[in-house]
mmCIF file of C-alpha atoms and ligand atoms in Angstrom:
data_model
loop_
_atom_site.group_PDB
_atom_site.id
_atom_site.type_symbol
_atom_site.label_atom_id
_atom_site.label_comp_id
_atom_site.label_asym_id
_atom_site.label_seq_id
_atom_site.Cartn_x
_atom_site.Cartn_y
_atom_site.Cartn_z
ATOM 1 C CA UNK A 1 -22.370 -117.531 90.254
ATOM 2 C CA UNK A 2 -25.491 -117.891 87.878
ATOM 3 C CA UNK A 3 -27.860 -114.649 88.948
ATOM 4 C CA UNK A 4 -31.104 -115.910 89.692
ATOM 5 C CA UNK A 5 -34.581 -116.850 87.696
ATOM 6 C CA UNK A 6 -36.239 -113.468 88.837
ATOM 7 C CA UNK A 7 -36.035 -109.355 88.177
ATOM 8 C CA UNK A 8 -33.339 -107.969 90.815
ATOM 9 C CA UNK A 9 -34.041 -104.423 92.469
ATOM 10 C CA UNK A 10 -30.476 -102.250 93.617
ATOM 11 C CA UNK A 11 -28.691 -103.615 95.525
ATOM 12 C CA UNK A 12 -29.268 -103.047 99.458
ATOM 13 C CA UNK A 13 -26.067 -104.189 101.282
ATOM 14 C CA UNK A 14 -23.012 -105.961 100.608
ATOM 15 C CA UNK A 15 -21.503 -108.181 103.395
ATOM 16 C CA UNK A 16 -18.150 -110.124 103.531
ATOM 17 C CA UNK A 17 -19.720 -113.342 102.143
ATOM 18 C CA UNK A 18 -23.543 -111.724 100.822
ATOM 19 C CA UNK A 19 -25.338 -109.437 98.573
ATOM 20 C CA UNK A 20 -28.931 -108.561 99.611
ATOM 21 C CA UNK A 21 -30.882 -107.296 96.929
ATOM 22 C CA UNK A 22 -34.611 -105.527 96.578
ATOM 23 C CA UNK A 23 -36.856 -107.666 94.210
ATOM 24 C CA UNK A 24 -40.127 -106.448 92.522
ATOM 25 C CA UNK A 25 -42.085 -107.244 95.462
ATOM 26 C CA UNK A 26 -41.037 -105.065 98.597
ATOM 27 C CA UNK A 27 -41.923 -107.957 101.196
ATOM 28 C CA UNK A 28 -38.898 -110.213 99.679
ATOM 29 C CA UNK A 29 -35.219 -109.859 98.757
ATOM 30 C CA UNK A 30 -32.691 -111.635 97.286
ATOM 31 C CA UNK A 31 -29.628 -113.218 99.157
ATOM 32 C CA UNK A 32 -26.209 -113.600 96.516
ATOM 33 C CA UNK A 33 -23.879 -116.040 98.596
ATOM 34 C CA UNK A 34 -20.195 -115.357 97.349
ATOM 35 C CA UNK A 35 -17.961 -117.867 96.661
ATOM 36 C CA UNK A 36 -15.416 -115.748 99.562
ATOM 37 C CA UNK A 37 -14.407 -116.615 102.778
ATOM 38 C CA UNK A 38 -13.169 -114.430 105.174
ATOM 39 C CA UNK A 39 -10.991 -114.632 108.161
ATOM 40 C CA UNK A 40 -9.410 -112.177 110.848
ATOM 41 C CA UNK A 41 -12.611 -109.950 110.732
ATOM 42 C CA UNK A 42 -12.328 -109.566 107.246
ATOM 43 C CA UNK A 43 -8.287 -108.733 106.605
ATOM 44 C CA UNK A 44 -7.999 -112.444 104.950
ATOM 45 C CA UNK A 45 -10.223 -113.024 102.008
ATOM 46 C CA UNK A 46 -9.995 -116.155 99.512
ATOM 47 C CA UNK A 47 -11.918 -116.971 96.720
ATOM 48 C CA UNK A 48 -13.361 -120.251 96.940
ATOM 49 C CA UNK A 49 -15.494 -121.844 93.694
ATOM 50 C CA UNK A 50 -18.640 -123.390 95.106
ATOM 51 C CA UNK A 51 -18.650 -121.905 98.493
ATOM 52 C CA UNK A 52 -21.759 -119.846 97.827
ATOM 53 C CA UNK A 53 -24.025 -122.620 96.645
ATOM 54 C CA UNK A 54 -23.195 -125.021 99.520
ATOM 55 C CA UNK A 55 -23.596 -122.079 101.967
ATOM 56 C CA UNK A 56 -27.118 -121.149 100.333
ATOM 57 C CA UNK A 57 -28.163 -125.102 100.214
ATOM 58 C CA UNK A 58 -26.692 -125.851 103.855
ATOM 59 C CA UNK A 59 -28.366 -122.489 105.352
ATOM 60 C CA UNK A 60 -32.073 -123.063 103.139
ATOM 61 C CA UNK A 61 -31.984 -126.597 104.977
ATOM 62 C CA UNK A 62 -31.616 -126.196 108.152
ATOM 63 C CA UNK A 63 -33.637 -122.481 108.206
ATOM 64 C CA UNK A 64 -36.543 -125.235 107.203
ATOM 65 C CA UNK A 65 -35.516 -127.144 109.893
ATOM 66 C CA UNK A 66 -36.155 -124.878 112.242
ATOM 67 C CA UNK A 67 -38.795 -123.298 111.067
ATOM 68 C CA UNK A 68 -40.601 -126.939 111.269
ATOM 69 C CA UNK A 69 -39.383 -126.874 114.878
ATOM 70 C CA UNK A 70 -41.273 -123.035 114.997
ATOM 71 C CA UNK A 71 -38.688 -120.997 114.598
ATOM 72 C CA UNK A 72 -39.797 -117.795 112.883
ATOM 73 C CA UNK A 73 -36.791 -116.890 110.070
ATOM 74 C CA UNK A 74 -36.655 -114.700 107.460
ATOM 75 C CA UNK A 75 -35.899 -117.693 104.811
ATOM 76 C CA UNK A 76 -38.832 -118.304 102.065
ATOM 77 C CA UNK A 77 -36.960 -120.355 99.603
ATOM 78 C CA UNK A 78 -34.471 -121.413 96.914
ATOM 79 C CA UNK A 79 -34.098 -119.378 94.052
ATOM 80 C CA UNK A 80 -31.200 -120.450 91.477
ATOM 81 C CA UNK A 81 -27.481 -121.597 92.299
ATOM 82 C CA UNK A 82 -26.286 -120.022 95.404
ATOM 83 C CA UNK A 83 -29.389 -117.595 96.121
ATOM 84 C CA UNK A 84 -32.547 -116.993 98.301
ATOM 85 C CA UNK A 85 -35.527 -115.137 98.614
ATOM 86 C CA UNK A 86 -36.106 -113.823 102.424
ATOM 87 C CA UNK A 87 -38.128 -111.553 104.033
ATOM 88 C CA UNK A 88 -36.176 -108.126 104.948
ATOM 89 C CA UNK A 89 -35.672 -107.684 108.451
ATOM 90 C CA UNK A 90 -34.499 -104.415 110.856
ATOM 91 C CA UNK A 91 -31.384 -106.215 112.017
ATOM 92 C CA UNK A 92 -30.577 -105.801 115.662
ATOM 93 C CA UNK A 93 -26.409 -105.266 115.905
ATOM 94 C CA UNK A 94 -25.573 -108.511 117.894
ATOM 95 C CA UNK A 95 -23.980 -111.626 117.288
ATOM 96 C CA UNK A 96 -25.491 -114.203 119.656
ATOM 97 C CA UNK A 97 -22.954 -117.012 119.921
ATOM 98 C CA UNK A 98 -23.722 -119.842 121.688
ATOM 99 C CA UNK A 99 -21.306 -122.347 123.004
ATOM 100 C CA UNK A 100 -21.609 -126.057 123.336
ATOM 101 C CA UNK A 101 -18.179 -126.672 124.065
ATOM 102 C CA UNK A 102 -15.123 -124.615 124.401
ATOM 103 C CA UNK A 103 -13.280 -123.229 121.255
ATOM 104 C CA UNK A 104 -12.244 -120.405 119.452
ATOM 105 C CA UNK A 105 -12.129 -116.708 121.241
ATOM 106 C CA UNK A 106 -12.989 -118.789 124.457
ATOM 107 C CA UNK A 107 -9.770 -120.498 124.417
ATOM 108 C CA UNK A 108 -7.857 -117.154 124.854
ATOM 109 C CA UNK A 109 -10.250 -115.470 127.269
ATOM 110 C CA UNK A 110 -10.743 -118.445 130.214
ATOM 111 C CA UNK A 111 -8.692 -121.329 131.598
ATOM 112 C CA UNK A 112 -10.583 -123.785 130.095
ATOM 113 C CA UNK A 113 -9.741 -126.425 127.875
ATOM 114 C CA UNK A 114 -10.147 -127.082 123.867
ATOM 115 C CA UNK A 115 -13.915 -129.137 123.481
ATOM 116 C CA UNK A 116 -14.523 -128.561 127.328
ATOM 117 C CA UNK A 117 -18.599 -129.308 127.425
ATOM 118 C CA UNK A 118 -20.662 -125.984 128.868
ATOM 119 C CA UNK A 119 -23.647 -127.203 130.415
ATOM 120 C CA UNK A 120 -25.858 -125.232 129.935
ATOM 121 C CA UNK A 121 -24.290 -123.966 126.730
ATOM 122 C CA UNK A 122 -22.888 -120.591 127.198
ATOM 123 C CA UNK A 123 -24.625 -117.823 125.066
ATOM 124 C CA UNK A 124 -22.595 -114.458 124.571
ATOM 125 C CA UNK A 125 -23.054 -110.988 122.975
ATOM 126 C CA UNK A 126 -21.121 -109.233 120.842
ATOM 127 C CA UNK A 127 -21.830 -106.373 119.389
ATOM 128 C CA UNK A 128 -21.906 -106.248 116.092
ATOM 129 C CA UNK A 129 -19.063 -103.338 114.759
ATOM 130 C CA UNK A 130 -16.513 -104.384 112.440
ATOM 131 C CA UNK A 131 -14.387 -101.076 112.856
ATOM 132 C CA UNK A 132 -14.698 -101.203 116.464
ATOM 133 C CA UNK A 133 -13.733 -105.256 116.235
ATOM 134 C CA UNK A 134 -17.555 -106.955 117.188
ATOM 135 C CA UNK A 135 -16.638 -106.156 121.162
ATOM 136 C CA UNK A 136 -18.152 -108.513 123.732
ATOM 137 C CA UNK A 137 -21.138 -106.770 125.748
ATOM 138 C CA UNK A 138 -21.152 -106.976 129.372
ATOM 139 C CA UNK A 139 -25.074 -106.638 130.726
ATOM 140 C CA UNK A 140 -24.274 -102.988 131.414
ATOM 141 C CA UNK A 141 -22.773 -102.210 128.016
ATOM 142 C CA UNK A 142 -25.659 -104.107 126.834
ATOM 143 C CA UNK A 143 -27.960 -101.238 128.627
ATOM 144 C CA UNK A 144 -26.007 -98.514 127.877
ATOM 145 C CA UNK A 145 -26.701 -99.358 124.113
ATOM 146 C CA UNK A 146 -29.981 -99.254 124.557
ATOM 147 C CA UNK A 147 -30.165 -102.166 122.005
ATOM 148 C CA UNK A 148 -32.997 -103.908 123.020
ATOM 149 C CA UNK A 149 -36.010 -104.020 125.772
ATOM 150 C CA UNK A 150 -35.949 -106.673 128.826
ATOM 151 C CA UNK A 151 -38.518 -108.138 127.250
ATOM 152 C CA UNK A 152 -36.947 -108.517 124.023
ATOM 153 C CA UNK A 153 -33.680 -109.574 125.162
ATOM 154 C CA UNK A 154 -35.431 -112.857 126.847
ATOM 155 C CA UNK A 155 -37.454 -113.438 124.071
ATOM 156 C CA UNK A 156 -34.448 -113.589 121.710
ATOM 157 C CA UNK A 157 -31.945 -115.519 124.475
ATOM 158 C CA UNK A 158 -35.246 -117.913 124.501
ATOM 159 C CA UNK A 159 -34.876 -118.430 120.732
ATOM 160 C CA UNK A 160 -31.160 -118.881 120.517
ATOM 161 C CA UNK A 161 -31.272 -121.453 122.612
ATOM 162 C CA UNK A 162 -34.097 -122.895 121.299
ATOM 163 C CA UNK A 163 -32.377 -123.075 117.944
ATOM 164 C CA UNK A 164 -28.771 -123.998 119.124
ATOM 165 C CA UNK A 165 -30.318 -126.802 120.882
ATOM 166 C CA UNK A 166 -32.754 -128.091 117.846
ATOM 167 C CA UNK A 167 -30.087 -127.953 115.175
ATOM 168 C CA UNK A 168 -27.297 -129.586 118.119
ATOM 169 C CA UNK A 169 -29.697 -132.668 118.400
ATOM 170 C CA UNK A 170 -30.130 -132.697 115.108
ATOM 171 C CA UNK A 171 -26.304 -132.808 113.790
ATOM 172 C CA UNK A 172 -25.277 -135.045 116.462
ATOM 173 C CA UNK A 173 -27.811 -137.342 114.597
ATOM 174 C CA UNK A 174 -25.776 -137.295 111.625
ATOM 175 C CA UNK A 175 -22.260 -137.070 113.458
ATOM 176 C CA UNK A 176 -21.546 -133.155 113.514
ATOM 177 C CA UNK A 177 -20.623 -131.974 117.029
ATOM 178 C CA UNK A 178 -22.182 -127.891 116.709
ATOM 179 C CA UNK A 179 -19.491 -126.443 119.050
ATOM 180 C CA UNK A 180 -20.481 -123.380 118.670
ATOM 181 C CA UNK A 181 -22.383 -120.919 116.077
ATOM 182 C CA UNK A 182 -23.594 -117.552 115.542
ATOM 183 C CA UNK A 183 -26.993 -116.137 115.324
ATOM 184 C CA UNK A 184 -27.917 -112.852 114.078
ATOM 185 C CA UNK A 185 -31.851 -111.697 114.208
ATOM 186 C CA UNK A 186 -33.897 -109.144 113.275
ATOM 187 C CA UNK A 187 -37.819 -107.054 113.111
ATOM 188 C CA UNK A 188 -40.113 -107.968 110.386
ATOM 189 C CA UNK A 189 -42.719 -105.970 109.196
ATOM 190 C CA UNK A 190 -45.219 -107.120 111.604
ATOM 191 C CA UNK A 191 -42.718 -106.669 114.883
ATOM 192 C CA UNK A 192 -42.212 -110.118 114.706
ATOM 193 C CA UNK A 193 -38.976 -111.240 115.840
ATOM 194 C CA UNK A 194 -36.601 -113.615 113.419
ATOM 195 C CA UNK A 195 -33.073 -115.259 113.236
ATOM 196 C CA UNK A 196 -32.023 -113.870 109.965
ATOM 197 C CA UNK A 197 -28.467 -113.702 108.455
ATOM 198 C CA UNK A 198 -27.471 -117.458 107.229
ATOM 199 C CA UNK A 199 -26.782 -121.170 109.009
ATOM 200 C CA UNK A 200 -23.446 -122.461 107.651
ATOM 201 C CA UNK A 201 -19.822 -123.928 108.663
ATOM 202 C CA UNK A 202 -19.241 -119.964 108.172
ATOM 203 C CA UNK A 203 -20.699 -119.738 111.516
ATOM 204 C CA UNK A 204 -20.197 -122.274 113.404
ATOM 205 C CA UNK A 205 -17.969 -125.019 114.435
ATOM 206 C CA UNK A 206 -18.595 -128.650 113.233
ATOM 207 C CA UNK A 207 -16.390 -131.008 114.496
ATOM 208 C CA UNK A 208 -16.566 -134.361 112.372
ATOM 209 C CA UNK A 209 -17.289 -137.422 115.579
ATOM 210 C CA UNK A 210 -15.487 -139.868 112.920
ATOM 211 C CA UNK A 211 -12.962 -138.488 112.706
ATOM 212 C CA UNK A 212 -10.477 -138.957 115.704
ATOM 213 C CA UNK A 213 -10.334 -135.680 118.560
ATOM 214 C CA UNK A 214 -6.912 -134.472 116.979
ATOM 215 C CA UNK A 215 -6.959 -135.136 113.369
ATOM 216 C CA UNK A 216 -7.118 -131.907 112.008
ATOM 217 C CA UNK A 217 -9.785 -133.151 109.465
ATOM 218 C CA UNK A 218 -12.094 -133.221 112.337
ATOM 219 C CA UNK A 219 -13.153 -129.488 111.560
ATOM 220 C CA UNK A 220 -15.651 -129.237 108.852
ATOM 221 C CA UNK A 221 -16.152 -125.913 109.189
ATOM 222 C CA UNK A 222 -14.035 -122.078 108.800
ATOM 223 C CA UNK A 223 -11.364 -122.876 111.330
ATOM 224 C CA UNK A 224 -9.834 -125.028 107.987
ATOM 225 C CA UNK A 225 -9.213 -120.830 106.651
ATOM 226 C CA UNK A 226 -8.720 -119.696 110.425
ATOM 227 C CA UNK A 227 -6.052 -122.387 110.562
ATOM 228 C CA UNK A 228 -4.607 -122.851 107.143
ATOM 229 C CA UNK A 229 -5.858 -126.460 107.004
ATOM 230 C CA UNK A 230 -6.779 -125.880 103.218
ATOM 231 C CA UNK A 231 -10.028 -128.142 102.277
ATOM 232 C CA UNK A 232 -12.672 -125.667 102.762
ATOM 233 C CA UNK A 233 -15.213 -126.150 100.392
ATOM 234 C CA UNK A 234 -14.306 -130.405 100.686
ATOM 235 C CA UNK A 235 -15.151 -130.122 104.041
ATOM 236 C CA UNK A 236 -18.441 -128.161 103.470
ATOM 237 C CA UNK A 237 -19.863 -130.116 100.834
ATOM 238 C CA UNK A 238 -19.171 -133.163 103.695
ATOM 239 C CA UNK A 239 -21.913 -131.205 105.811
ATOM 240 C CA UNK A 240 -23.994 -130.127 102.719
ATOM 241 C CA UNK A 241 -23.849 -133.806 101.857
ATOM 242 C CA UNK A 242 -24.568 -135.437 105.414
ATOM 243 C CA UNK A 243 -27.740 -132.986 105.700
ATOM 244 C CA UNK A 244 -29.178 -133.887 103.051
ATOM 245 C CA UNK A 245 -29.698 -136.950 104.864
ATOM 246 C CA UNK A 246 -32.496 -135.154 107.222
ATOM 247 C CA UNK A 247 -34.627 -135.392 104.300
ATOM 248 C CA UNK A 248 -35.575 -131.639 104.757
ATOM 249 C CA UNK A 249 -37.019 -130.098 101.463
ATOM 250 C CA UNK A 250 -36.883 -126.101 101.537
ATOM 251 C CA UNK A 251 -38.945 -124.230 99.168
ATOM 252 C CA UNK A 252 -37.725 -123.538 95.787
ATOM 253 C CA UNK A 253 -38.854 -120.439 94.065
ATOM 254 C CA UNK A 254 -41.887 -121.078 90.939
ATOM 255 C CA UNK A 255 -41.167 -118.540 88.530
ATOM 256 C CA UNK A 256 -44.738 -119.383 87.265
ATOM 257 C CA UNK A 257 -45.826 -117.474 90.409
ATOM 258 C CA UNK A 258 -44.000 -113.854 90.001
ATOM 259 C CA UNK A 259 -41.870 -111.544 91.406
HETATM 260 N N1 UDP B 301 -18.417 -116.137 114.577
HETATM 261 C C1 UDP B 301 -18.965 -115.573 113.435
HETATM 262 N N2 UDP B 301 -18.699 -114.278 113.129
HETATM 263 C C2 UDP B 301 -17.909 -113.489 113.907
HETATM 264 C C3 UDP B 301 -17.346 -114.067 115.075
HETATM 265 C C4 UDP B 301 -17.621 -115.399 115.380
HETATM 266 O O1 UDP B 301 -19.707 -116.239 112.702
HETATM 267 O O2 UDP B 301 -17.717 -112.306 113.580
HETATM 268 C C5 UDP B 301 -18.717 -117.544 114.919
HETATM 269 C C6 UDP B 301 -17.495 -118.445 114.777
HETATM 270 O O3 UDP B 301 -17.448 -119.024 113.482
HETATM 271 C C7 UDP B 301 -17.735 -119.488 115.832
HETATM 272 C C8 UDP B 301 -18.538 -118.752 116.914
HETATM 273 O O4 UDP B 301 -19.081 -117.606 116.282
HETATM 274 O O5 UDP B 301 -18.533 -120.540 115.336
HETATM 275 C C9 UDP B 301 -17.695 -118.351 118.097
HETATM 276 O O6 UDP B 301 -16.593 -117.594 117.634
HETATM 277 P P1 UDP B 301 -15.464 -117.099 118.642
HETATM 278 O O7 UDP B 301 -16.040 -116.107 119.612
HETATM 279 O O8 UDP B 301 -14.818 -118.282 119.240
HETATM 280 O O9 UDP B 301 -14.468 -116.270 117.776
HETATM 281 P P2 UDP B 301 -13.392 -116.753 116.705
HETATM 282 O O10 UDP B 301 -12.577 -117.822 117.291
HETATM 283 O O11 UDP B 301 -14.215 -117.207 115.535
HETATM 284 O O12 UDP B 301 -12.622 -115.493 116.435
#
């Protein structure tokens, strides 16, 4: 991956597909996207040219979109091949998942059927624990943990719906069924609350609506690694291409302006 047009600080963290870095200015750092997918919480890992730069260009896109929609995020803008400037965040240790239709974990967990519609979609917390295996939180585990205030539990439920339904609209507008995706958020600075962490076929499912129900090409998205359908990166640069098409222009760094 090229390393990008700017002065990196240490490096801050190192997760299964990013690198966050410290730049020269203390309100941004720098997100690496690695051309590395992982599966099975991280014991399968494949190295897949490309990956990287179509998650960084698929995630900068629709962070804009929402954002435009007025979605605080921590995404400020493009800076190189397969990096982005953001504003560091206090992340809160839960995956949000919400659930358009039935898939995935669901599957083995209720009797419900493959692509079942939930109506309203179904939003679920997990906490966020590799070693322990990101358990799902019951409201009382939830409190136990202390994670997070009343208040602040609505106000981020409020936004992950908000967002799950504003990037659902807009996929199904260029034939992407979101099944389901992950959000992870975080504290800024100011006590402002933001989704954080990236937007990609990493975290979601995208089934393809022209493609027929059982073809496996249908899934444009990480169940091709999950499942051993092969075409990863063929099937993401599908989405990267089809956004595109939403004619949403996120900010690319000027290195005329510092850092
Ligand atoms: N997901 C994720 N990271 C995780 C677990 C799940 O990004 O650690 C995403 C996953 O890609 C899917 C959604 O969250 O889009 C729901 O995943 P599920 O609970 O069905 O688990 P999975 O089948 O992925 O194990």
């Amino acid at each position: 991956m090229d390393t990008p047009a700017l002065a990196l600080g240490p490096l801050l963290h190192e997760g299964k597909a990013k690198r966050l870095y410290a730049t020269a200015d203390p309100q941004w750092c720098a997100v690496e996207f690695k051309d590395v997918a992982t599966a099975s919480n991280g014991r399968r890992q494949v190295r897949l040219p490309g990956k990287g730069r179509l998650n960084c260009q698929i995630s900068a896109r629709l962070f804009t979109l929402l954002e435009q929609a007025g979605l605080p995020t921590h995404f400020r803008e493009l800076v190189g091949d397969g990096w982005m400037l953001v504003r560091p965040l206090r992340m809160i240790p839960l995956e949000v998942v919400l659930r358009n239709r039935a898939a995935g974990s669901l599957l083995r967990q209720l009797p419900i059927v493959t692509g079942q519609q939930l109506e309203p979609p179904l939003l679920d917390l997990y906490f966020k624990d590799d070693a322990l295996g990101d358990p799902f939180l019951s409201e009382a585990r939830l409190a136990t943990l202390k994670i997070l205030t009343p208040q602040a539990r609505v106000q981020l439920e409020t936004m992950a719906r908000q967002a799950n339904g504003a990037l659902h609209q807009a996929l199904a507008g260029l034939d992407l069924d979101l099944v389901d995706l992950k959000l992870e958020f975080g504290w800024d600075a100011s006590g402002q609350l933001r989704l954080g962490d990236e937007l990609s076929p990493d975290n979601c499912r995208l089934w393809d609506r022209r493609q027929s129900p059982h073809s496996p090409g249908r899934s444009l998205d990480k169940d091709r690694l999950r499942q051993g359908l092969g075409g990863l990166v063929a099937a993401y640069k599908e989405v990267n291409h089809r956004i595109q098409a939403l004619g949403l222009q996120p900010r690319s760094h000027d290195p005329g302006e510092g850092l």
